[in-house]
Amino acid sequence: MVGELVGERLRYRTLNSCLTFVSALHGKQLISVEDLKDQGRLHSVQQAMVDCHGSQCGFCTPGFVMSLFALQKNAGAVNEYDPHQAHEALAGNLCRCTGYRPILEAAEQACCAKQPDQFDAREAETIAQLKAIAPREMAELSDGEKRCLSPLTVAELAEVYAANPDARLLAGGTDLALEVTQFHRELPVMIHVGQITEMKQVQTADRHIEIGAAAPLTDCYAALAAEYPDFGELLQRFASLQIRNQGTLGGNIGNASPIGDSPPLLIALGADVVLRKGVNSRTLPLEDYFIDYKVTARQPGEFIEKVRVPRATPDRLFRAYKVSKRLDDDISAVCAAFDLQITDGVVADARVAFGGMAAIPKRAAACEATLNGAPWNQQTVEAACDALAEDFTPLTDFRASREYRLLVAQNLLRKCFLEQHAPKTETRVTAYV
């Protein structure tokens, strides 16, 4: 768990240690399971795991303890327990030798029997220490062969990236770290953008939401979910809380994966990316950012500074769906997004985008052309489903066959239509597997 200052208060968040570069810890408080025991006594979270028999083989137990510790720290009043928050906090801990019930009972005991601990007693001291070690100039971490630079401003980032155009940009690192841990690649020069306050802000203006490229997905959630509930639901399935605390919207776009979850939604909504190189900036529709598999319009030395998402308007219908083998913590086989303006029963404007259907996330041009200007009825939808076969020739891989992907894409369009015509009393369910 990592603690950092937000204003004058401490904020605690869990992270995956195997995906965390040392540079991400600069200026922060790091708490591991070894820190919890105090004066020979187990922490109340550890004791809850013992009392409820939540541990068996022990290999996964430290991770559960730290997730529960963060849950307890971030809980509201004493004796307050929210089962949904408990499930969300533990979703990223995959091994459950004892089953689910004992661990959830430990979560309830830990939250309901919350007592002041050594961290509460030292809170003022911790805040003072964090203020004292707060970064005040660009830092460099080096072992003589590998370097990591941590600029503090967008201007510094532009300057150092221009001087090191082959450097790898590091935001949350949830994708980049896998190159080291899984593929054992050397990363000679990295530039960590997580210290740039300007790029971590999420602001809602009159016409759009402006999201800094280094803003963690957890920080993006409230603004996006308020405008587009389906976007919020997809973010909750995007990955575990530990990943969302670290991964960024800018990184999800920047790695240019054809199965990234956010790009299809952002493309359907007409989002833009603001690219910066040196002192110059340019704004590009996100759909034009992706050129080919892992190829983008970004020039050498150019980086994503922010993402701009249009705000919702009452005259448009937005739906998003993720289909994967596993409900949670899984990569999409198909991700679909539909942004439709329907006026007097006629589709006045349609923006339809998919991930997992091509080498890049992209719009379905033939499908949109079939929908635009046509009545919003079953006959039009079926014709638009047929048109999807003109838009995409998906690949077969271990996640899904090409036939399955095309059928799923067509059925999601049908689902969008049927849900829009469902009685208002019916409950929509967007979590499909």
Short mmCIF file of C-alpha atoms in Angstrom, two decimals:
data_model
loop_
_atom_site.label_atom_id
_atom_site.label_comp_id
_atom_site.label_asym_id
_atom_site.label_seq_id
_atom_site.Cartn_x
_atom_site.Cartn_y
_atom_site.Cartn_z
CA MET A 1 0.00 0.00 0.00
CA VAL A 2 1.22 3.48 -0.85
CA GLY A 3 0.37 6.61 1.07
CA GLU A 4 0.61 10.09 -0.42
CA LEU A 5 -0.56 13.59 0.42
CA VAL A 6 -3.70 14.97 -1.20
CA GLY A 7 -3.90 18.49 0.12
CA GLU A 8 -3.35 18.11 3.86
CA ARG A 9 -4.66 14.56 4.11
CA LEU A 10 -3.16 11.12 3.62
CA ARG A 11 -4.56 8.94 0.87
CA TYR A 12 -3.85 5.21 0.88
CA ARG A 13 -4.06 3.00 -2.21
CA THR A 14 -3.11 -0.58 -2.95
CA LEU A 15 -0.77 -1.40 -5.83
CA ASN A 16 0.56 -4.54 -7.47
CA SER A 17 4.17 -4.70 -6.31
CA CYS A 18 5.17 -6.81 -9.32
CA LEU A 19 4.12 -3.96 -11.64
CA THR A 20 5.60 -1.09 -9.66
CA PHE A 21 8.88 0.54 -10.67
CA VAL A 22 10.88 2.19 -7.89
CA SER A 23 10.38 5.61 -9.50
CA ALA A 24 6.65 5.38 -8.73
CA LEU A 25 7.45 5.43 -5.00
CA HIS A 26 9.44 8.68 -5.05
CA GLY A 27 8.10 11.02 -2.37
CA LYS A 28 5.54 8.53 -1.05
CA GLN A 29 5.04 6.28 1.97
CA LEU A 30 5.40 2.55 1.25
CA ILE A 31 3.66 0.13 3.61
CA SER A 32 4.14 -3.63 3.30
CA VAL A 33 2.73 -6.48 5.37
CA GLU A 34 5.88 -6.50 7.53
CA ASP A 35 4.96 -3.03 8.83
CA LEU A 36 1.58 -4.01 10.29
CA LYS A 37 2.59 -5.93 13.41
CA ASP A 38 3.20 -3.51 16.28
CA GLN A 39 4.96 -4.26 19.57
CA GLY A 40 4.48 -7.98 19.11
CA ARG A 41 0.76 -7.74 18.39
CA LEU A 42 -0.93 -8.50 15.10
CA HIS A 43 -2.77 -5.67 13.40
CA SER A 44 -6.55 -5.93 13.65
CA VAL A 45 -6.71 -6.87 9.96
CA GLN A 46 -4.22 -9.68 10.46
CA GLN A 47 -6.09 -10.83 13.56
CA ALA A 48 -9.35 -10.87 11.58
CA MET A 49 -7.78 -13.22 9.03
CA VAL A 50 -6.73 -15.51 11.90
CA ASP A 51 -10.08 -15.37 13.70
CA CYS A 52 -12.08 -16.04 10.54
CA HIS A 53 -9.74 -18.75 9.21
CA GLY A 54 -9.09 -16.72 6.08
CA SER A 55 -5.59 -18.11 5.49
CA GLN A 56 -4.56 -21.58 4.41
CA CYS A 57 -1.37 -22.11 2.42
CA GLY A 58 -0.20 -18.58 3.24
CA PHE A 59 1.27 -17.70 -0.16
CA CYS A 60 -1.51 -15.25 -1.02
CA THR A 61 -2.24 -14.11 2.54
CA PRO A 62 0.00 -11.00 2.61
CA GLY A 63 -1.79 -9.65 -0.46
CA PHE A 64 -5.20 -10.20 1.11
CA VAL A 65 -4.03 -8.58 4.34
CA MET A 66 -2.81 -5.47 2.51
CA SER A 67 -6.03 -5.20 0.47
CA LEU A 68 -8.06 -5.49 3.67
CA PHE A 69 -5.78 -2.99 5.39
CA ALA A 70 -6.44 -0.45 2.64
CA LEU A 71 -10.17 -1.21 2.81
CA GLN A 72 -10.15 -0.57 6.56
CA LYS A 73 -8.12 2.63 6.22
CA ASN A 74 -10.42 4.01 3.52
CA ALA A 75 -13.65 3.00 5.25
CA GLY A 76 -15.79 5.79 6.60
CA ALA A 77 -17.04 5.74 10.14
CA VAL A 78 -16.10 3.05 12.64
CA ASN A 79 -18.30 -0.06 12.34
CA GLU A 80 -19.09 0.78 8.73
CA TYR A 81 -18.93 -2.16 6.32
CA ASP A 82 -19.92 -2.07 2.64
CA PRO A 83 -19.94 -5.56 1.03
CA HIS A 84 -19.60 -4.06 -2.45
CA GLN A 85 -16.48 -2.14 -1.45
CA ALA A 86 -15.07 -5.30 0.14
CA HIS A 87 -15.60 -7.32 -3.04
CA GLU A 88 -14.02 -4.53 -5.10
CA ALA A 89 -11.03 -4.24 -2.76
CA LEU A 90 -10.35 -8.00 -2.96
CA ALA A 91 -11.11 -8.55 -6.64
CA GLY A 92 -7.44 -8.35 -7.60
CA ASN A 93 -6.40 -11.07 -5.12
CA LEU A 94 -6.94 -14.16 -7.21
CA CYS A 95 -5.99 -17.10 -4.95
CA ARG A 96 -8.61 -18.12 -2.38
CA CYS A 97 -7.54 -21.40 -0.75
CA THR A 98 -10.12 -20.98 2.02
CA GLY A 99 -12.91 -19.93 -0.32
CA TYR A 100 -14.64 -16.57 -0.36
CA ARG A 101 -16.69 -16.58 2.82
CA PRO A 102 -13.91 -16.61 5.48
CA ILE A 103 -12.06 -13.76 3.76
CA LEU A 104 -15.21 -11.66 3.46
CA GLU A 105 -15.96 -12.35 7.11
CA ALA A 106 -12.46 -11.10 7.90
CA ALA A 107 -13.19 -7.96 5.89
CA GLU A 108 -16.37 -7.36 7.86
CA GLN A 109 -14.63 -7.92 11.20
CA ALA A 110 -11.73 -5.65 10.23
CA CYS A 111 -14.06 -2.80 9.24
CA CYS A 112 -16.60 -3.21 12.05
CA ALA A 113 -13.95 -3.60 14.76
CA LYS A 114 -11.79 -0.77 13.45
CA GLN A 115 -9.50 0.63 16.13
CA PRO A 116 -6.82 3.35 16.03
CA ASP A 117 -3.45 1.83 15.15
CA GLN A 118 0.19 2.88 15.00
CA PHE A 119 -0.35 4.53 11.63
CA ASP A 120 -3.10 6.73 13.05
CA ALA A 121 -0.86 7.60 15.99
CA ARG A 122 1.93 8.67 13.63
CA GLU A 123 -0.27 10.40 11.06
CA ALA A 124 0.93 13.92 11.83
CA GLU A 125 4.54 12.73 11.74
CA THR A 126 3.96 10.93 8.43
CA ILE A 127 2.39 14.02 6.87
CA ALA A 128 5.36 16.10 8.00
CA GLN A 129 7.80 13.56 6.53
CA LEU A 130 5.94 13.45 3.20
CA LYS A 131 6.04 17.23 3.01
CA ALA A 132 9.76 17.17 3.73
CA ILE A 133 10.53 14.64 0.98
CA ALA A 134 8.11 16.03 -1.61
CA PRO A 135 9.95 16.26 -4.97
CA ARG A 136 10.98 19.82 -5.76
CA GLU A 137 13.07 19.26 -8.88
CA MET A 138 13.39 16.70 -11.62
CA ALA A 139 14.91 13.51 -10.23
CA GLU A 140 17.08 10.94 -11.95
CA LEU A 141 17.54 7.35 -10.83
CA SER A 142 20.50 5.57 -12.40
CA ASP A 143 22.73 2.56 -11.86
CA GLY A 144 25.21 3.73 -14.50
CA GLU A 145 23.58 1.68 -17.26
CA LYS A 146 19.84 2.28 -16.91
CA ARG A 147 18.23 5.66 -16.17
CA CYS A 148 14.79 6.85 -15.11
CA LEU A 149 13.99 10.56 -15.23
CA SER A 150 11.07 12.06 -13.29
CA PRO A 151 10.14 15.56 -14.52
CA LEU A 152 7.76 17.69 -12.47
CA THR A 153 6.15 19.79 -15.22
CA VAL A 154 4.86 19.31 -18.75
CA ALA A 155 7.54 21.72 -19.99
CA GLU A 156 10.27 19.63 -18.35
CA LEU A 157 8.79 16.46 -19.84
CA ALA A 158 8.75 18.01 -23.31
CA GLU A 159 12.37 19.06 -22.95
CA VAL A 160 13.71 15.79 -21.59
CA TYR A 161 11.71 13.69 -24.06
CA ALA A 162 13.02 15.76 -26.98
CA ALA A 163 16.52 15.03 -25.72
CA ASN A 164 15.74 11.31 -25.28
CA PRO A 165 13.22 10.43 -28.03
CA ASP A 166 13.92 6.70 -27.66
CA ALA A 167 13.04 6.70 -23.96
CA ARG A 168 10.01 4.73 -22.81
CA LEU A 169 7.32 6.82 -21.18
CA LEU A 170 6.19 5.40 -17.84
CA ALA A 171 2.84 6.32 -16.32
CA GLY A 172 1.25 3.55 -14.25
CA GLY A 173 3.48 0.88 -15.75
CA THR A 174 0.79 -1.81 -15.66
CA ASP A 175 1.60 -2.69 -19.27
CA LEU A 176 5.23 -1.57 -19.54
CA ALA A 177 6.31 -3.50 -16.45
CA LEU A 178 5.33 -6.76 -18.15
CA GLU A 179 8.11 -6.22 -20.67
CA VAL A 180 10.54 -6.57 -17.76
CA THR A 181 8.82 -9.21 -15.61
CA GLN A 182 7.57 -11.47 -18.40
CA PHE A 183 9.86 -10.84 -21.36
CA HIS A 184 13.04 -9.83 -19.44
CA ARG A 185 13.68 -6.85 -21.71
CA GLU A 186 16.09 -4.08 -20.85
CA LEU A 187 14.67 -0.56 -20.69
CA PRO A 188 17.77 1.67 -20.88
CA VAL A 189 15.95 4.99 -20.46
CA MET A 190 12.53 5.64 -18.96
CA ILE A 191 10.73 8.89 -18.27
CA HIS A 192 8.25 8.68 -15.41
CA VAL A 193 5.33 11.10 -15.77
CA GLY A 194 3.64 10.29 -12.46
CA GLN A 195 5.09 13.33 -10.68
CA ILE A 196 3.57 15.84 -13.12
CA THR A 197 0.59 17.36 -11.32
CA GLU A 198 -0.76 18.98 -14.52
CA MET A 199 -1.05 15.58 -16.17
CA LYS A 200 -2.86 13.96 -13.23
CA GLN A 201 -5.80 16.35 -13.12
CA VAL A 202 -9.38 15.52 -14.11
CA GLN A 203 -11.49 18.61 -14.81
CA THR A 204 -15.07 18.96 -16.04
CA ALA A 205 -15.71 22.04 -18.19
CA ASP A 206 -18.89 23.22 -19.92
CA ARG A 207 -18.50 21.04 -22.99
CA HIS A 208 -15.95 18.36 -22.18
CA ILE A 209 -14.10 16.42 -19.52
CA GLU A 210 -10.36 17.04 -19.62
CA ILE A 211 -8.31 14.12 -18.31
CA GLY A 212 -4.57 14.34 -17.84
CA ALA A 213 -2.73 11.46 -19.48
CA ALA A 214 -1.14 10.46 -16.15
CA ALA A 215 -4.39 10.46 -14.14
CA PRO A 216 -5.01 7.01 -12.62
CA LEU A 217 -8.17 5.28 -13.80
CA THR A 218 -9.48 5.42 -10.23
CA ASP A 219 -9.40 9.23 -10.46
CA CYS A 220 -11.14 9.20 -13.85
CA TYR A 221 -14.03 7.07 -12.65
CA ALA A 222 -16.25 9.66 -10.96
CA ALA A 223 -16.23 12.16 -13.83
CA LEU A 224 -16.78 9.56 -16.57
CA ALA A 225 -19.41 7.56 -14.65
CA ALA A 226 -21.38 10.74 -13.89
CA GLU A 227 -21.67 11.55 -17.59
CA TYR A 228 -21.79 8.03 -19.00
CA PRO A 229 -22.92 5.29 -16.56
CA ASP A 230 -21.89 2.57 -19.02
CA PHE A 231 -18.35 3.97 -19.07
CA GLY A 232 -18.31 3.76 -15.29
CA GLU A 233 -19.51 0.15 -15.32
CA LEU A 234 -16.88 -0.81 -17.86
CA LEU A 235 -14.13 0.83 -15.78
CA GLN A 236 -15.14 -1.33 -12.83
CA ARG A 237 -14.59 -4.38 -15.06
CA PHE A 238 -11.51 -2.85 -16.69
CA ALA A 239 -9.23 -4.44 -14.10
CA SER A 240 -8.86 -4.87 -10.37
CA LEU A 241 -8.77 -1.89 -8.02
CA GLN A 242 -4.99 -2.31 -7.62
CA ILE A 243 -4.56 -1.93 -11.39
CA ARG A 244 -7.00 0.98 -11.64
CA ASN A 245 -5.12 2.76 -8.84
CA GLN A 246 -2.01 2.64 -11.01
CA GLY A 247 -3.01 2.38 -14.69
CA THR A 248 -3.92 5.51 -16.62
CA LEU A 249 -6.28 6.46 -19.43
CA GLY A 250 -3.35 7.97 -21.33
CA GLY A 251 -1.40 4.73 -21.01
CA ASN A 252 -4.34 2.64 -22.19
CA ILE A 253 -4.44 4.79 -25.33
CA GLY A 254 -0.69 5.13 -25.72
CA ASN A 255 0.13 1.43 -25.82
CA ALA A 256 -2.18 1.16 -28.87
CA SER A 257 -3.49 -2.30 -28.08
CA PRO A 258 -6.37 -3.39 -30.34
CA ILE A 259 -8.09 -4.83 -27.26
CA GLY A 260 -7.69 -1.87 -24.92
CA ASP A 261 -11.04 -1.26 -23.23
CA SER A 262 -11.20 2.53 -23.21
CA PRO A 263 -10.39 3.46 -26.86
CA PRO A 264 -13.60 2.07 -28.45
CA LEU A 265 -15.70 4.02 -25.95
CA LEU A 266 -13.69 7.19 -26.39
CA ILE A 267 -13.79 6.90 -30.18
CA ALA A 268 -17.57 6.45 -30.18
CA LEU A 269 -17.91 9.53 -27.97
CA GLY A 270 -15.75 11.63 -30.31
CA ALA A 271 -12.89 12.15 -27.85
CA ASP A 272 -9.69 14.01 -28.80
CA VAL A 273 -6.11 13.60 -27.66
CA VAL A 274 -3.86 16.59 -27.09
CA LEU A 275 -0.32 15.77 -28.23
CA ARG A 276 2.71 17.80 -27.16
CA LYS A 277 6.18 18.03 -28.68
CA GLY A 278 8.54 20.66 -27.38
CA VAL A 279 6.54 23.87 -27.05
CA ASN A 280 4.01 22.85 -29.69
CA SER A 281 0.67 21.13 -29.10
CA ARG A 282 -1.86 19.68 -31.47
CA THR A 283 -5.30 18.17 -30.99
CA LEU A 284 -6.21 15.00 -32.86
CA PRO A 285 -9.46 13.02 -32.95
CA LEU A 286 -8.71 9.79 -31.15
CA GLU A 287 -9.94 7.72 -34.09
CA ASP A 288 -7.12 9.24 -36.17
CA TYR A 289 -4.49 8.44 -33.55
CA PHE A 290 -4.47 4.71 -34.36
CA ILE A 291 -2.85 3.89 -37.70
CA ASP A 292 -2.07 0.15 -37.65
CA TYR A 293 -1.24 -2.54 -35.11
CA LYS A 294 0.83 -0.77 -32.44
CA VAL A 295 1.41 2.11 -34.90
CA THR A 296 0.08 5.56 -34.01
CA ALA A 297 0.18 9.11 -35.31
CA ARG A 298 2.48 10.13 -32.46
CA GLN A 299 5.78 11.55 -33.73
CA PRO A 300 9.21 10.94 -32.16
CA GLY A 301 9.49 13.04 -29.02
CA GLU A 302 5.72 13.64 -28.95
CA PHE A 303 3.56 12.50 -26.04
CA ILE A 304 -0.08 12.43 -25.00
CA GLU A 305 -0.67 15.34 -22.65
CA LYS A 306 -4.40 15.00 -22.06
CA VAL A 307 -7.63 13.43 -23.32
CA ARG A 308 -10.76 15.48 -23.96
CA VAL A 309 -14.11 13.70 -23.76
CA PRO A 310 -17.31 15.49 -24.84
CA ARG A 311 -19.89 15.79 -22.09
CA ALA A 312 -23.14 13.88 -22.38
CA THR A 313 -26.17 15.54 -23.96
CA PRO A 314 -29.81 14.52 -23.43
CA ASP A 315 -30.40 13.82 -27.13
CA ARG A 316 -27.84 11.01 -27.39
CA LEU A 317 -27.93 7.37 -26.33
CA PHE A 318 -24.64 5.82 -25.21
CA ARG A 319 -24.16 2.12 -24.57
CA ALA A 320 -20.96 0.14 -24.00
CA TYR A 321 -20.35 -3.59 -23.59
CA LYS A 322 -17.38 -5.78 -22.76
CA VAL A 323 -17.36 -9.49 -23.56
CA SER A 324 -14.62 -11.63 -22.04
CA LYS A 325 -14.10 -15.21 -20.93
CA ARG A 326 -14.10 -14.18 -17.27
CA LEU A 327 -16.36 -11.51 -15.82
CA ASP A 328 -13.67 -9.66 -13.83
CA ASP A 329 -9.96 -9.02 -14.39
CA ASP A 330 -9.93 -10.25 -17.96
CA ILE A 331 -9.05 -8.85 -21.36
CA SER A 332 -11.87 -8.26 -23.83
CA ALA A 333 -12.62 -10.59 -26.69
CA VAL A 334 -14.91 -7.86 -28.04
CA CYS A 335 -15.57 -4.38 -26.70
CA ALA A 336 -18.37 -2.36 -28.30
CA ALA A 337 -19.57 1.23 -27.94
CA PHE A 338 -22.62 2.89 -29.50
CA ASP A 339 -23.30 6.63 -29.40
CA LEU A 340 -26.57 7.38 -31.17
CA GLN A 341 -28.71 10.45 -31.73
CA ILE A 342 -32.27 9.33 -32.37
CA THR A 343 -34.78 12.02 -33.36
CA ASP A 344 -38.45 11.19 -33.90
CA GLY A 345 -37.63 7.53 -34.31
CA VAL A 346 -34.91 8.13 -36.90
CA VAL A 347 -31.15 7.72 -36.41
CA ALA A 348 -29.88 11.25 -36.97
CA ASP A 349 -26.26 10.37 -36.14
CA ALA A 350 -24.51 7.12 -35.28
CA ARG A 351 -21.01 6.55 -33.97
CA VAL A 352 -20.17 2.87 -33.56
CA ALA A 353 -16.74 1.62 -32.47
CA PHE A 354 -15.26 -1.75 -31.59
CA GLY A 355 -12.15 -3.18 -29.99
CA GLY A 356 -10.93 -6.72 -30.63
CA MET A 357 -12.31 -6.73 -34.16
CA ALA A 358 -9.32 -5.36 -36.08
CA ALA A 359 -5.64 -4.46 -35.71
CA ILE A 360 -6.74 -1.18 -34.12
CA PRO A 361 -9.82 0.05 -32.25
CA LYS A 362 -11.93 1.59 -34.99
CA ARG A 363 -15.32 2.83 -36.10
CA ALA A 364 -17.69 0.67 -38.10
CA ALA A 365 -18.19 2.89 -41.16
CA ALA A 366 -20.57 0.64 -43.13
CA CYS A 367 -22.66 -0.04 -40.03
CA GLU A 368 -22.91 3.69 -39.31
CA ALA A 369 -23.87 4.45 -42.92
CA THR A 370 -26.68 1.90 -42.72
CA LEU A 371 -28.00 3.39 -39.50
CA ASN A 372 -27.74 7.08 -40.40
CA GLY A 373 -31.00 8.50 -41.70
CA ALA A 374 -32.86 5.21 -41.23
CA PRO A 375 -35.70 4.40 -38.83
CA TRP A 376 -34.50 3.04 -35.51
CA ASN A 377 -36.25 -0.31 -35.84
CA GLN A 378 -35.48 -4.01 -36.00
CA GLN A 379 -35.20 -4.03 -39.80
CA THR A 380 -32.57 -1.26 -39.78
CA VAL A 381 -30.64 -2.93 -36.98
CA GLU A 382 -30.51 -6.23 -38.87
CA ALA A 383 -29.22 -4.45 -41.97
CA ALA A 384 -26.59 -2.70 -39.82
CA CYS A 385 -25.58 -6.07 -38.35
CA ASP A 386 -25.01 -7.38 -41.87
CA ALA A 387 -22.91 -4.29 -42.61
CA LEU A 388 -20.56 -5.16 -39.74
CA ALA A 389 -19.28 -8.04 -41.87
CA GLU A 390 -18.09 -5.39 -44.36
CA ASP A 391 -16.39 -3.37 -41.62
CA PHE A 392 -14.44 -6.13 -39.93
CA THR A 393 -12.61 -9.37 -40.66
CA PRO A 394 -11.54 -10.29 -37.13
CA LEU A 395 -8.75 -12.72 -36.29
CA THR A 396 -9.00 -16.00 -34.46
CA ASP A 397 -6.86 -16.28 -31.33
CA PHE A 398 -6.98 -17.98 -27.95
CA ARG A 399 -9.64 -15.54 -26.73
CA ALA A 400 -12.18 -16.10 -29.49
CA SER A 401 -12.66 -17.26 -33.08
CA ARG A 402 -13.33 -14.80 -35.88
CA GLU A 403 -16.85 -16.21 -36.30
CA TYR A 404 -17.58 -15.76 -32.60
CA ARG A 405 -16.28 -12.19 -32.60
CA LEU A 406 -18.42 -11.16 -35.57
CA LEU A 407 -21.54 -12.78 -34.12
CA VAL A 408 -20.93 -11.14 -30.74
CA ALA A 409 -20.46 -7.72 -32.38
CA GLN A 410 -23.75 -8.13 -34.24
CA ASN A 411 -25.57 -9.32 -31.13
CA LEU A 412 -24.32 -6.37 -29.11
CA LEU A 413 -25.88 -4.00 -31.62
CA ARG A 414 -29.10 -5.96 -31.34
CA LYS A 415 -28.81 -5.78 -27.56
CA CYS A 416 -28.37 -2.01 -27.69
CA PHE A 417 -31.60 -1.73 -29.68
CA LEU A 418 -33.57 -4.09 -27.46
CA GLU A 419 -32.43 -2.39 -24.26
CA GLN A 420 -33.41 1.00 -25.60
CA HIS A 421 -36.91 -0.34 -26.23
CA ALA A 422 -37.18 -2.26 -22.97
CA PRO A 423 -39.81 -1.14 -20.43
CA LYS A 424 -38.47 1.50 -18.08
CA THR A 425 -39.05 -0.76 -15.08
CA GLU A 426 -36.59 -3.37 -16.33
CA THR A 427 -33.05 -3.39 -14.98
CA ARG A 428 -30.20 -3.14 -17.47
CA VAL A 429 -27.33 -5.53 -16.99
CA THR A 430 -24.13 -4.58 -18.80
CA ALA A 431 -21.74 -7.14 -17.33
CA TYR A 432 -21.66 -9.92 -19.87
CA VAL A 433 -19.30 -12.79 -20.25
#
